[in-house]
């Protein structure tokens, strides 16, 4: 069910409920007014009849009683009266009057008794009765009953209810129509936003919704959608760059393999030459295998499939083990390597060593000959341990720092193909730290670049 239809039905239901409640209150008020009006008139006639009965002093006066009571009813259409003795003798009765026994029998109080009934011909009556004494000494009290025809009242209430029903129906229809118009106009900004969103495609992810042209209630939604579009644009751009970089990375070894194979097949060669060519091909295959393995690791990390084991890991021992691997290369370039501090964590030893190795490999590649690489480990509060790798060299521009942990990203693009790496080392390091509940950071100033790994303390 559409929101417009829901609002339309809500407006119609609300107006119908209000009108029905108002009609109910008015009907009750009118009914009560009619009842009070009837009771006022009946009480007056009842008192008049009681006064007339009290003036009877002798039994012979009872003969003139009907005439006196009949005179009191002149001009009162629909009014009926009955006066009976406890023995059932009728002293006076209006022509055609029909009173129920519940109103005239077993009356034991001089307080009025009220009752509503219908006659045999279907006319509704409202009446009261009470005991009244005569002026005859020793005579028992008589029962006086007075009733009035309330057909006009019922006709009026029936007409009122019919009119009310018609008004309610028409008001519900009108209110529903007005509600539909209001809902349509009120939801127009949403339809406008929908049209804008429909125009956003993979080629137009830079488009944004206009938050200034929508009501305040929808401004937050527009801002949220714009933030989402910005994230999508950034993710799509990274994916596009990643696809392009991956194609370039794979193109080089594949092209080398294809070229060497074609050259090899162009003429007959000696066994030694074939061996050299196969060895060269093996190197390219190893490079392809590393890229594919790294990509598989990052794909697992993106889907939270990298679950590290938990064992005590001494970070200083791991750094020294990695130092031994790079010892020959550092001596060849005249690099000074130092480690200091202390810290232990709970983590996957192989993953932690790989993260440290990636940082040191990066530092060795970008440290100028004769430079210095320093690793420092320290506790950061009671819950974290920080490992920082510093190296001297060129200062990394600030605009590149936040992207260093992206896949295939390199600061010096002119030297992309001169490096043995595929540009995935720092991305893998970031994934390893996230899998361990930690994070990474980098800073570069005054010719010193520092990469820091923040682990949860063990």
PDB file of C-alpha atoms in Angstrom, residues 141-437:
ATOM      1  CA  UNK A 141     -54.079   6.657  48.198  1.00  0.00           C
ATOM      2  CA  UNK A 142     -54.743   6.598  44.469  1.00  0.00           C
ATOM      3  CA  UNK A 143     -52.188   6.068  41.679  1.00  0.00           C
ATOM      4  CA  UNK A 144     -51.794   8.910  39.217  1.00  0.00           C
ATOM      5  CA  UNK A 145     -50.011   8.103  35.904  1.00  0.00           C
ATOM      6  CA  UNK A 146     -49.252  10.721  33.247  1.00  0.00           C
ATOM      7  CA  UNK A 147     -47.698   9.967  29.850  1.00  0.00           C
ATOM      8  CA  UNK A 148     -46.825  11.923  26.716  1.00  0.00           C
ATOM      9  CA  UNK A 149     -46.368  10.825  23.131  1.00  0.00           C
ATOM     10  CA  UNK A 150     -42.677  11.142  22.100  1.00  0.00           C
ATOM     11  CA  UNK A 151     -43.130  10.189  18.447  1.00  0.00           C
ATOM     12  CA  UNK A 152     -41.973  13.625  17.325  1.00  0.00           C
ATOM     13  CA  UNK A 153     -38.822  13.242  19.348  1.00  0.00           C
ATOM     14  CA  UNK A 154     -38.059   9.865  17.783  1.00  0.00           C
ATOM     15  CA  UNK A 155     -38.732  11.223  14.297  1.00  0.00           C
ATOM     16  CA  UNK A 156     -36.406  14.123  14.980  1.00  0.00           C
ATOM     17  CA  UNK A 157     -33.628  11.841  16.301  1.00  0.00           C
ATOM     18  CA  UNK A 158     -34.041   9.467  13.353  1.00  0.00           C
ATOM     19  CA  UNK A 159     -33.775  12.385  10.925  1.00  0.00           C
ATOM     20  CA  UNK A 160     -30.802  13.722  12.867  1.00  0.00           C
ATOM     21  CA  UNK A 161     -28.990  10.377  12.706  1.00  0.00           C
ATOM     22  CA  UNK A 162     -29.720  10.051   8.990  1.00  0.00           C
ATOM     23  CA  UNK A 163     -28.390  13.544   8.367  1.00  0.00           C
ATOM     24  CA  UNK A 164     -25.372  12.828  10.554  1.00  0.00           C
ATOM     25  CA  UNK A 165     -24.633   9.643   8.617  1.00  0.00           C
ATOM     26  CA  UNK A 166     -24.778  11.515   5.322  1.00  0.00           C
ATOM     27  CA  UNK A 167     -22.580  14.296   6.681  1.00  0.00           C
ATOM     28  CA  UNK A 168     -20.070  11.769   8.012  1.00  0.00           C
ATOM     29  CA  UNK A 169     -19.900   9.955   4.675  1.00  0.00           C
ATOM     30  CA  UNK A 170     -19.541  13.159   2.689  1.00  0.00           C
ATOM     31  CA  UNK A 171     -17.018  14.544   5.160  1.00  0.00           C
ATOM     32  CA  UNK A 172     -15.013  11.309   4.999  1.00  0.00           C
ATOM     33  CA  UNK A 173     -14.973  11.474   1.195  1.00  0.00           C
ATOM     34  CA  UNK A 174     -14.082  15.174   1.162  1.00  0.00           C
ATOM     35  CA  UNK A 175     -11.453  14.810   3.872  1.00  0.00           C
ATOM     36  CA  UNK A 176      -9.984  11.797   2.108  1.00  0.00           C
ATOM     37  CA  UNK A 177      -9.775  13.760  -1.131  1.00  0.00           C
ATOM     38  CA  UNK A 178      -8.200  16.757   0.585  1.00  0.00           C
ATOM     39  CA  UNK A 179      -5.884  14.389   2.453  1.00  0.00           C
ATOM     40  CA  UNK A 180      -4.879  12.799  -0.850  1.00  0.00           C
ATOM     41  CA  UNK A 181      -4.079  16.219  -2.295  1.00  0.00           C
ATOM     42  CA  UNK A 182      -2.114  17.184   0.833  1.00  0.00           C
ATOM     43  CA  UNK A 183      -0.233  13.872   0.820  1.00  0.00           C
ATOM     44  CA  UNK A 184       0.593  14.211  -2.861  1.00  0.00           C
ATOM     45  CA  UNK A 185       1.896  17.730  -2.360  1.00  0.00           C
ATOM     46  CA  UNK A 186       3.702  16.775   0.830  1.00  0.00           C
ATOM     47  CA  UNK A 187       5.416  13.797  -0.809  1.00  0.00           C
ATOM     48  CA  UNK A 188       6.367  15.734  -3.939  1.00  0.00           C
ATOM     49  CA  UNK A 189       9.938  16.298  -2.625  1.00  0.00           C
ATOM     50  CA  UNK A 190      10.319  12.524  -2.245  1.00  0.00           C
ATOM     51  CA  UNK A 191       9.282  11.999  -5.856  1.00  0.00           C
ATOM     52  CA  UNK A 192      11.735  14.699  -6.884  1.00  0.00           C
ATOM     53  CA  UNK A 193      14.476  12.924  -4.921  1.00  0.00           C
ATOM     54  CA  UNK A 194      13.525   9.648  -6.609  1.00  0.00           C
ATOM     55  CA  UNK A 195      13.898  11.248 -10.035  1.00  0.00           C
ATOM     56  CA  UNK A 196      17.300  12.615  -9.064  1.00  0.00           C
ATOM     57  CA  UNK A 197      18.431   9.229  -7.761  1.00  0.00           C
ATOM     58  CA  UNK A 198      17.202   7.507 -10.941  1.00  0.00           C
ATOM     59  CA  UNK A 199      19.586   9.709 -12.903  1.00  0.00           C
ATOM     60  CA  UNK A 200      22.616   8.568 -10.878  1.00  0.00           C
ATOM     61  CA  UNK A 201      24.493   5.829 -12.725  1.00  0.00           C
ATOM     62  CA  UNK A 202      27.980   4.336 -12.600  1.00  0.00           C
ATOM     63  CA  UNK A 203      29.092   7.198 -14.866  1.00  0.00           C
ATOM     64  CA  UNK A 204      27.446   9.884 -12.687  1.00  0.00           C
ATOM     65  CA  UNK A 205      28.411   8.891  -9.158  1.00  0.00           C
ATOM     66  CA  UNK A 206      29.599  12.465  -8.616  1.00  0.00           C
ATOM     67  CA  UNK A 207      25.966  13.685  -8.685  1.00  0.00           C
ATOM     68  CA  UNK A 208      24.456  14.736  -5.358  1.00  0.00           C
ATOM     69  CA  UNK A 209      20.958  15.421  -4.084  1.00  0.00           C
ATOM     70  CA  UNK A 210      19.995  19.016  -3.363  1.00  0.00           C
ATOM     71  CA  UNK A 211      19.383  19.130   0.381  1.00  0.00           C
ATOM     72  CA  UNK A 212      18.474  22.844   0.280  1.00  0.00           C
ATOM     73  CA  UNK A 213      15.387  22.285  -1.907  1.00  0.00           C
ATOM     74  CA  UNK A 214      13.697  19.702   0.322  1.00  0.00           C
ATOM     75  CA  UNK A 215      11.778  20.183   3.593  1.00  0.00           C
ATOM     76  CA  UNK A 216      13.643  20.054   6.873  1.00  0.00           C
ATOM     77  CA  UNK A 217      12.206  16.592   7.596  1.00  0.00           C
ATOM     78  CA  UNK A 218      13.860  15.212   4.433  1.00  0.00           C
ATOM     79  CA  UNK A 219      17.092  17.213   4.639  1.00  0.00           C
ATOM     80  CA  UNK A 220      18.732  14.614   6.883  1.00  0.00           C
ATOM     81  CA  UNK A 221      17.712  11.848   4.471  1.00  0.00           C
ATOM     82  CA  UNK A 222      19.196  13.793   1.554  1.00  0.00           C
ATOM     83  CA  UNK A 223      22.420  14.383   3.488  1.00  0.00           C
ATOM     84  CA  UNK A 224      22.629  10.686   4.394  1.00  0.00           C
ATOM     85  CA  UNK A 225      22.090   9.679   0.767  1.00  0.00           C
ATOM     86  CA  UNK A 226      24.778  12.143  -0.326  1.00  0.00           C
ATOM     87  CA  UNK A 227      27.203  10.647   2.189  1.00  0.00           C
ATOM     88  CA  UNK A 228      26.339   7.176   0.888  1.00  0.00           C
ATOM     89  CA  UNK A 229      26.882   8.339  -2.708  1.00  0.00           C
ATOM     90  CA  UNK A 230      30.257   9.784  -1.718  1.00  0.00           C
ATOM     91  CA  UNK A 231      31.250   6.437  -0.202  1.00  0.00           C
ATOM     92  CA  UNK A 232      30.030   4.609  -3.306  1.00  0.00           C
ATOM     93  CA  UNK A 233      31.929   6.984  -5.566  1.00  0.00           C
ATOM     94  CA  UNK A 234      35.099   6.513  -3.552  1.00  0.00           C
ATOM     95  CA  UNK A 235      34.681   2.724  -3.467  1.00  0.00           C
ATOM     96  CA  UNK A 236      33.887   2.593  -7.192  1.00  0.00           C
ATOM     97  CA  UNK A 237      36.914   4.735  -7.957  1.00  0.00           C
ATOM     98  CA  UNK A 238      39.119   2.481  -5.834  1.00  0.00           C
ATOM     99  CA  UNK A 239      37.683  -0.566  -7.570  1.00  0.00           C
ATOM    100  CA  UNK A 240      38.303   0.973 -10.993  1.00  0.00           C
ATOM    101  CA  UNK A 241      41.852   1.913 -10.030  1.00  0.00           C
ATOM    102  CA  UNK A 242      42.366  -1.512  -8.527  1.00  0.00           C
ATOM    103  CA  UNK A 243      41.185  -3.247 -11.707  1.00  0.00           C
ATOM    104  CA  UNK A 244      43.443  -1.039 -13.813  1.00  0.00           C
ATOM    105  CA  UNK A 245      46.438  -1.576 -11.530  1.00  0.00           C
ATOM    106  CA  UNK A 246      45.841  -5.316 -11.374  1.00  0.00           C
ATOM    107  CA  UNK A 247      45.715  -5.477 -15.173  1.00  0.00           C
ATOM    108  CA  UNK A 248      48.987  -3.559 -15.401  1.00  0.00           C
ATOM    109  CA  UNK A 249      50.659  -5.716 -12.769  1.00  0.00           C
ATOM    110  CA  UNK A 250      49.630  -8.939 -14.491  1.00  0.00           C
ATOM    111  CA  UNK A 251      50.336  -7.617 -17.981  1.00  0.00           C
ATOM    112  CA  UNK A 252      54.090  -7.280 -17.381  1.00  0.00           C
ATOM    113  CA  UNK A 253      54.854 -10.898 -16.357  1.00  0.00           C
ATOM    114  CA  UNK A 254      52.379 -12.302 -18.849  1.00  0.00           C
ATOM    115  CA  UNK A 255      53.898 -10.158 -21.632  1.00  0.00           C
ATOM    116  CA  UNK A 256      57.401 -11.246 -20.618  1.00  0.00           C
ATOM    117  CA  UNK A 257      56.383 -14.897 -20.656  1.00  0.00           C
ATOM    118  CA  UNK A 258      54.670 -14.574 -24.034  1.00  0.00           C
ATOM    119  CA  UNK A 259      57.581 -12.683 -25.608  1.00  0.00           C
ATOM    120  CA  UNK A 260      60.211 -15.095 -24.345  1.00  0.00           C
ATOM    121  CA  UNK A 261      58.184 -18.088 -25.453  1.00  0.00           C
ATOM    122  CA  UNK A 262      57.682 -16.643 -28.939  1.00  0.00           C
ATOM    123  CA  UNK A 263      61.393 -15.806 -29.264  1.00  0.00           C
ATOM    124  CA  UNK A 264      62.316 -19.280 -28.043  1.00  0.00           C
ATOM    125  CA  UNK A 265      60.078 -20.934 -30.623  1.00  0.00           C
ATOM    126  CA  UNK A 266      61.419 -18.800 -33.444  1.00  0.00           C
ATOM    127  CA  UNK A 267      64.482 -21.082 -33.915  1.00  0.00           C
ATOM    128  CA  UNK A 268      66.173 -24.139 -32.492  1.00  0.00           C
ATOM    129  CA  UNK A 269      68.265 -23.578 -29.370  1.00  0.00           C
ATOM    130  CA  UNK A 270      70.695 -25.494 -27.215  1.00  0.00           C
ATOM    131  CA  UNK A 271      69.696 -27.219 -24.005  1.00  0.00           C
ATOM    132  CA  UNK A 272      71.582 -24.580 -22.017  1.00  0.00           C
ATOM    133  CA  UNK A 273      69.636 -21.773 -23.679  1.00  0.00           C
ATOM    134  CA  UNK A 274      66.358 -23.552 -23.019  1.00  0.00           C
ATOM    135  CA  UNK A 275      67.339 -23.910 -19.372  1.00  0.00           C
ATOM    136  CA  UNK A 276      68.047 -20.200 -19.032  1.00  0.00           C
ATOM    137  CA  UNK A 277      64.729 -19.322 -20.649  1.00  0.00           C
ATOM    138  CA  UNK A 278      62.808 -21.706 -18.380  1.00  0.00           C
ATOM    139  CA  UNK A 279      64.569 -20.256 -15.329  1.00  0.00           C
ATOM    140  CA  UNK A 280      63.535 -16.750 -16.431  1.00  0.00           C
ATOM    141  CA  UNK A 281      59.984 -17.970 -16.962  1.00  0.00           C
ATOM    142  CA  UNK A 282      59.996 -19.527 -13.499  1.00  0.00           C
ATOM    143  CA  UNK A 283      60.832 -16.116 -11.999  1.00  0.00           C
ATOM    144  CA  UNK A 284      57.880 -14.535 -13.782  1.00  0.00           C
ATOM    145  CA  UNK A 285      55.617 -17.367 -12.624  1.00  0.00           C
ATOM    146  CA  UNK A 286      56.788 -16.813  -9.033  1.00  0.00           C
ATOM    147  CA  UNK A 287      55.913 -13.133  -9.361  1.00  0.00           C
ATOM    148  CA  UNK A 288      52.456 -14.047 -10.664  1.00  0.00           C
ATOM    149  CA  UNK A 289      51.993 -16.524  -7.830  1.00  0.00           C
ATOM    150  CA  UNK A 290      52.911 -13.848  -5.248  1.00  0.00           C
ATOM    151  CA  UNK A 291      50.448 -11.358  -6.721  1.00  0.00           C
ATOM    152  CA  UNK A 292      47.663 -13.957  -6.830  1.00  0.00           C
ATOM    153  CA  UNK A 293      48.444 -15.114  -3.295  1.00  0.00           C
ATOM    154  CA  UNK A 294      48.425 -11.546  -1.997  1.00  0.00           C
ATOM    155  CA  UNK A 295      45.150 -10.804  -3.767  1.00  0.00           C
ATOM    156  CA  UNK A 296      43.587 -13.944  -2.295  1.00  0.00           C
ATOM    157  CA  UNK A 297      44.700 -12.905   1.201  1.00  0.00           C
ATOM    158  CA  UNK A 298      43.204  -9.412   0.762  1.00  0.00           C
ATOM    159  CA  UNK A 299      39.954 -10.867  -0.598  1.00  0.00           C
ATOM    160  CA  UNK A 300      39.664 -13.104   2.462  1.00  0.00           C
ATOM    161  CA  UNK A 301      40.409 -10.124   4.705  1.00  0.00           C
ATOM    162  CA  UNK A 302      37.688  -8.037   3.052  1.00  0.00           C
ATOM    163  CA  UNK A 303      35.180 -10.792   3.792  1.00  0.00           C
ATOM    164  CA  UNK A 304      36.364 -11.313   7.395  1.00  0.00           C
ATOM    165  CA  UNK A 305      37.704 -14.767   6.544  1.00  0.00           C
ATOM    166  CA  UNK A 306      41.166 -14.079   7.962  1.00  0.00           C
ATOM    167  CA  UNK A 307      40.992 -15.426  11.523  1.00  0.00           C
ATOM    168  CA  UNK A 308      44.365 -15.210  13.292  1.00  0.00           C
ATOM    169  CA  UNK A 309      45.427 -17.680  15.942  1.00  0.00           C
ATOM    170  CA  UNK A 310      46.152 -16.369  19.419  1.00  0.00           C
ATOM    171  CA  UNK A 311      49.544 -17.056  20.972  1.00  0.00           C
ATOM    172  CA  UNK A 312      52.068 -14.934  22.869  1.00  0.00           C
ATOM    173  CA  UNK A 313      54.296 -13.058  20.421  1.00  0.00           C
ATOM    174  CA  UNK A 314      57.378 -11.086  21.508  1.00  0.00           C
ATOM    175  CA  UNK A 315      57.595  -8.242  18.983  1.00  0.00           C
ATOM    176  CA  UNK A 316      61.299  -7.576  19.612  1.00  0.00           C
ATOM    177  CA  UNK A 317      62.176 -11.209  18.839  1.00  0.00           C
ATOM    178  CA  UNK A 318      60.152 -11.057  15.616  1.00  0.00           C
ATOM    179  CA  UNK A 319      61.857  -7.820  14.529  1.00  0.00           C
ATOM    180  CA  UNK A 320      65.307  -9.328  15.112  1.00  0.00           C
ATOM    181  CA  UNK A 321      64.359 -12.407  13.087  1.00  0.00           C
ATOM    182  CA  UNK A 322      63.296 -10.217  10.164  1.00  0.00           C
ATOM    183  CA  UNK A 323      66.486  -8.123  10.558  1.00  0.00           C
ATOM    184  CA  UNK A 324      68.556 -11.251   9.896  1.00  0.00           C
ATOM    185  CA  UNK A 325      66.740 -11.713   6.587  1.00  0.00           C
ATOM    186  CA  UNK A 326      67.570  -8.171   5.422  1.00  0.00           C
ATOM    187  CA  UNK A 327      71.085  -8.095   6.942  1.00  0.00           C
ATOM    188  CA  UNK A 328      72.926  -8.797   3.689  1.00  0.00           C
ATOM    189  CA  UNK A 329      70.896  -6.251   1.697  1.00  0.00           C
ATOM    190  CA  UNK A 330      71.323  -3.566   4.357  1.00  0.00           C
ATOM    191  CA  UNK A 331      75.113  -4.082   4.471  1.00  0.00           C
ATOM    192  CA  UNK A 332      75.265  -3.861   0.681  1.00  0.00           C
ATOM    193  CA  UNK A 333      73.498  -0.462   0.771  1.00  0.00           C
ATOM    194  CA  UNK A 334      75.331   0.716   3.883  1.00  0.00           C
ATOM    195  CA  UNK A 335      72.145   0.941   5.938  1.00  0.00           C
ATOM    196  CA  UNK A 336      72.156   1.131   9.731  1.00  0.00           C
ATOM    197  CA  UNK A 337      69.427  -0.949  11.399  1.00  0.00           C
ATOM    198  CA  UNK A 338      68.503  -0.680  15.096  1.00  0.00           C
ATOM    199  CA  UNK A 339      65.755  -2.012  17.360  1.00  0.00           C
ATOM    200  CA  UNK A 340      64.730  -0.863  20.835  1.00  0.00           C
ATOM    201  CA  UNK A 341      61.971  -1.193  23.400  1.00  0.00           C
ATOM    202  CA  UNK A 342      59.873  -4.179  24.452  1.00  0.00           C
ATOM    203  CA  UNK A 343      56.348  -5.449  24.014  1.00  0.00           C
ATOM    204  CA  UNK A 344      54.332  -8.648  23.844  1.00  0.00           C
ATOM    205  CA  UNK A 345      50.967  -9.316  22.221  1.00  0.00           C
ATOM    206  CA  UNK A 346      48.547 -12.186  21.598  1.00  0.00           C
ATOM    207  CA  UNK A 347      48.351 -12.873  17.879  1.00  0.00           C
ATOM    208  CA  UNK A 348      49.223 -15.006  14.884  1.00  0.00           C
ATOM    209  CA  UNK A 349      53.013 -15.233  14.807  1.00  0.00           C
ATOM    210  CA  UNK A 350      53.291 -15.732  11.022  1.00  0.00           C
ATOM    211  CA  UNK A 351      50.908 -12.877  10.246  1.00  0.00           C
ATOM    212  CA  UNK A 352      52.694 -10.511  12.642  1.00  0.00           C
ATOM    213  CA  UNK A 353      56.047 -11.421  11.151  1.00  0.00           C
ATOM    214  CA  UNK A 354      54.667 -10.816   7.649  1.00  0.00           C
ATOM    215  CA  UNK A 355      53.404  -7.363   8.667  1.00  0.00           C
ATOM    216  CA  UNK A 356      56.796  -6.441  10.148  1.00  0.00           C
ATOM    217  CA  UNK A 357      58.577  -7.837   7.095  1.00  0.00           C
ATOM    218  CA  UNK A 358      56.422  -5.747   4.768  1.00  0.00           C
ATOM    219  CA  UNK A 359      57.295  -2.565   6.665  1.00  0.00           C
ATOM    220  CA  UNK A 360      61.024  -3.357   6.742  1.00  0.00           C
ATOM    221  CA  UNK A 361      60.992  -4.299   3.053  1.00  0.00           C
ATOM    222  CA  UNK A 362      59.359  -0.969   2.293  1.00  0.00           C
ATOM    223  CA  UNK A 363      61.892   0.855   4.488  1.00  0.00           C
ATOM    224  CA  UNK A 364      64.895  -0.853   2.843  1.00  0.00           C
ATOM    225  CA  UNK A 365      63.631   0.027  -0.647  1.00  0.00           C
ATOM    226  CA  UNK A 366      63.071   3.707   0.145  1.00  0.00           C
ATOM    227  CA  UNK A 367      66.042   4.447   2.423  1.00  0.00           C
ATOM    228  CA  UNK A 368      68.897   6.182   0.685  1.00  0.00           C
ATOM    229  CA  UNK A 369      72.332   4.438   0.759  1.00  0.00           C
ATOM    230  CA  UNK A 370      74.010   5.127   4.075  1.00  0.00           C
ATOM    231  CA  UNK A 371      70.673   5.873   5.726  1.00  0.00           C
ATOM    232  CA  UNK A 372      69.221   4.544   8.951  1.00  0.00           C
ATOM    233  CA  UNK A 373      66.259   2.273   9.795  1.00  0.00           C
ATOM    234  CA  UNK A 374      65.056   2.186  13.409  1.00  0.00           C
ATOM    235  CA  UNK A 375      62.343   0.002  14.959  1.00  0.00           C
ATOM    236  CA  UNK A 376      60.930   0.908  18.349  1.00  0.00           C
ATOM    237  CA  UNK A 377      58.368  -1.066  20.394  1.00  0.00           C
ATOM    238  CA  UNK A 378      56.566   0.384  23.397  1.00  0.00           C
ATOM    239  CA  UNK A 379      53.380  -0.041  25.422  1.00  0.00           C
ATOM    240  CA  UNK A 380      50.676   2.556  24.822  1.00  0.00           C
ATOM    241  CA  UNK A 381      48.653   2.435  27.999  1.00  0.00           C
ATOM    242  CA  UNK A 382      47.429  -0.836  29.447  1.00  0.00           C
ATOM    243  CA  UNK A 383      45.611  -2.062  26.362  1.00  0.00           C
ATOM    244  CA  UNK A 384      47.897  -1.466  23.352  1.00  0.00           C
ATOM    245  CA  UNK A 385      51.427  -2.053  22.106  1.00  0.00           C
ATOM    246  CA  UNK A 386      52.851   0.150  19.317  1.00  0.00           C
ATOM    247  CA  UNK A 387      55.593  -0.891  16.883  1.00  0.00           C
ATOM    248  CA  UNK A 388      57.079   1.917  14.775  1.00  0.00           C
ATOM    249  CA  UNK A 389      59.490   1.605  11.824  1.00  0.00           C
ATOM    250  CA  UNK A 390      61.360   4.806  10.948  1.00  0.00           C
ATOM    251  CA  UNK A 391      63.612   5.308   7.942  1.00  0.00           C
ATOM    252  CA  UNK A 392      65.465   8.247   6.490  1.00  0.00           C
ATOM    253  CA  UNK A 393      64.808   9.260   2.925  1.00  0.00           C
ATOM    254  CA  UNK A 394      62.575  11.457   0.849  1.00  0.00           C
ATOM    255  CA  UNK A 395      59.633  13.079   2.653  1.00  0.00           C
ATOM    256  CA  UNK A 396      56.282  11.722   1.473  1.00  0.00           C
ATOM    257  CA  UNK A 397      53.883  14.535   0.466  1.00  0.00           C
ATOM    258  CA  UNK A 398      50.881  14.804   2.837  1.00  0.00           C
ATOM    259  CA  UNK A 399      48.338  14.128   0.066  1.00  0.00           C
ATOM    260  CA  UNK A 400      49.845  10.652  -0.430  1.00  0.00           C
ATOM    261  CA  UNK A 401      50.048   9.582   3.210  1.00  0.00           C
ATOM    262  CA  UNK A 402      46.404   8.535   3.622  1.00  0.00           C
ATOM    263  CA  UNK A 403      46.576   6.374   0.487  1.00  0.00           C
ATOM    264  CA  UNK A 404      49.780   4.477   1.244  1.00  0.00           C
ATOM    265  CA  UNK A 405      47.831   1.480   2.596  1.00  0.00           C
ATOM    266  CA  UNK A 406      45.686   1.200  -0.536  1.00  0.00           C
ATOM    267  CA  UNK A 407      46.283  -1.666  -2.956  1.00  0.00           C
ATOM    268  CA  UNK A 408      48.811  -1.073  -5.750  1.00  0.00           C
ATOM    269  CA  UNK A 409      49.345   2.505  -4.624  1.00  0.00           C
ATOM    270  CA  UNK A 410      52.839   3.974  -5.022  1.00  0.00           C
ATOM    271  CA  UNK A 411      53.986   7.530  -4.429  1.00  0.00           C
ATOM    272  CA  UNK A 412      56.597   7.550  -7.209  1.00  0.00           C
ATOM    273  CA  UNK A 413      54.709   6.268 -10.245  1.00  0.00           C
ATOM    274  CA  UNK A 414      57.708   6.713 -12.509  1.00  0.00           C
ATOM    275  CA  UNK A 415      59.441   3.900 -10.605  1.00  0.00           C
ATOM    276  CA  UNK A 416      56.513   1.445 -10.509  1.00  0.00           C
ATOM    277  CA  UNK A 417      58.115  -1.083 -12.800  1.00  0.00           C
ATOM    278  CA  UNK A 418      61.572  -0.781 -11.222  1.00  0.00           C
ATOM    279  CA  UNK A 419      60.382  -2.360  -7.975  1.00  0.00           C
ATOM    280  CA  UNK A 420      60.027  -6.065  -7.375  1.00  0.00           C
ATOM    281  CA  UNK A 421      56.923  -5.495  -5.282  1.00  0.00           C
ATOM    282  CA  UNK A 422      53.370  -5.355  -6.599  1.00  0.00           C
ATOM    283  CA  UNK A 423      52.252  -2.545  -4.304  1.00  0.00           C
ATOM    284  CA  UNK A 424      50.278  -4.865  -1.996  1.00  0.00           C
ATOM    285  CA  UNK A 425      52.614  -5.079   0.996  1.00  0.00           C
ATOM    286  CA  UNK A 426      51.225  -2.161   2.984  1.00  0.00           C
ATOM    287  CA  UNK A 427      47.624  -3.133   2.097  1.00  0.00           C
ATOM    288  CA  UNK A 428      48.304  -6.629   3.478  1.00  0.00           C
ATOM    289  CA  UNK A 429      49.861  -5.099   6.594  1.00  0.00           C
ATOM    290  CA  UNK A 430      46.711  -3.043   7.181  1.00  0.00           C
ATOM    291  CA  UNK A 431      44.529  -6.152   6.761  1.00  0.00           C
ATOM    292  CA  UNK A 432      46.643  -8.090   9.257  1.00  0.00           C
ATOM    293  CA  UNK A 433      46.341  -5.290  11.837  1.00  0.00           C
ATOM    294  CA  UNK A 434      42.556  -5.076  11.370  1.00  0.00           C
ATOM    295  CA  UNK A 435      42.286  -8.846  11.807  1.00  0.00           C
ATOM    296  CA  UNK A 436      44.106  -8.442  15.136  1.00  0.00           C
ATOM    297  CA  UNK A 437      41.838  -5.588  16.251  1.00  0.00           C
TER     298      UNK A 437
END
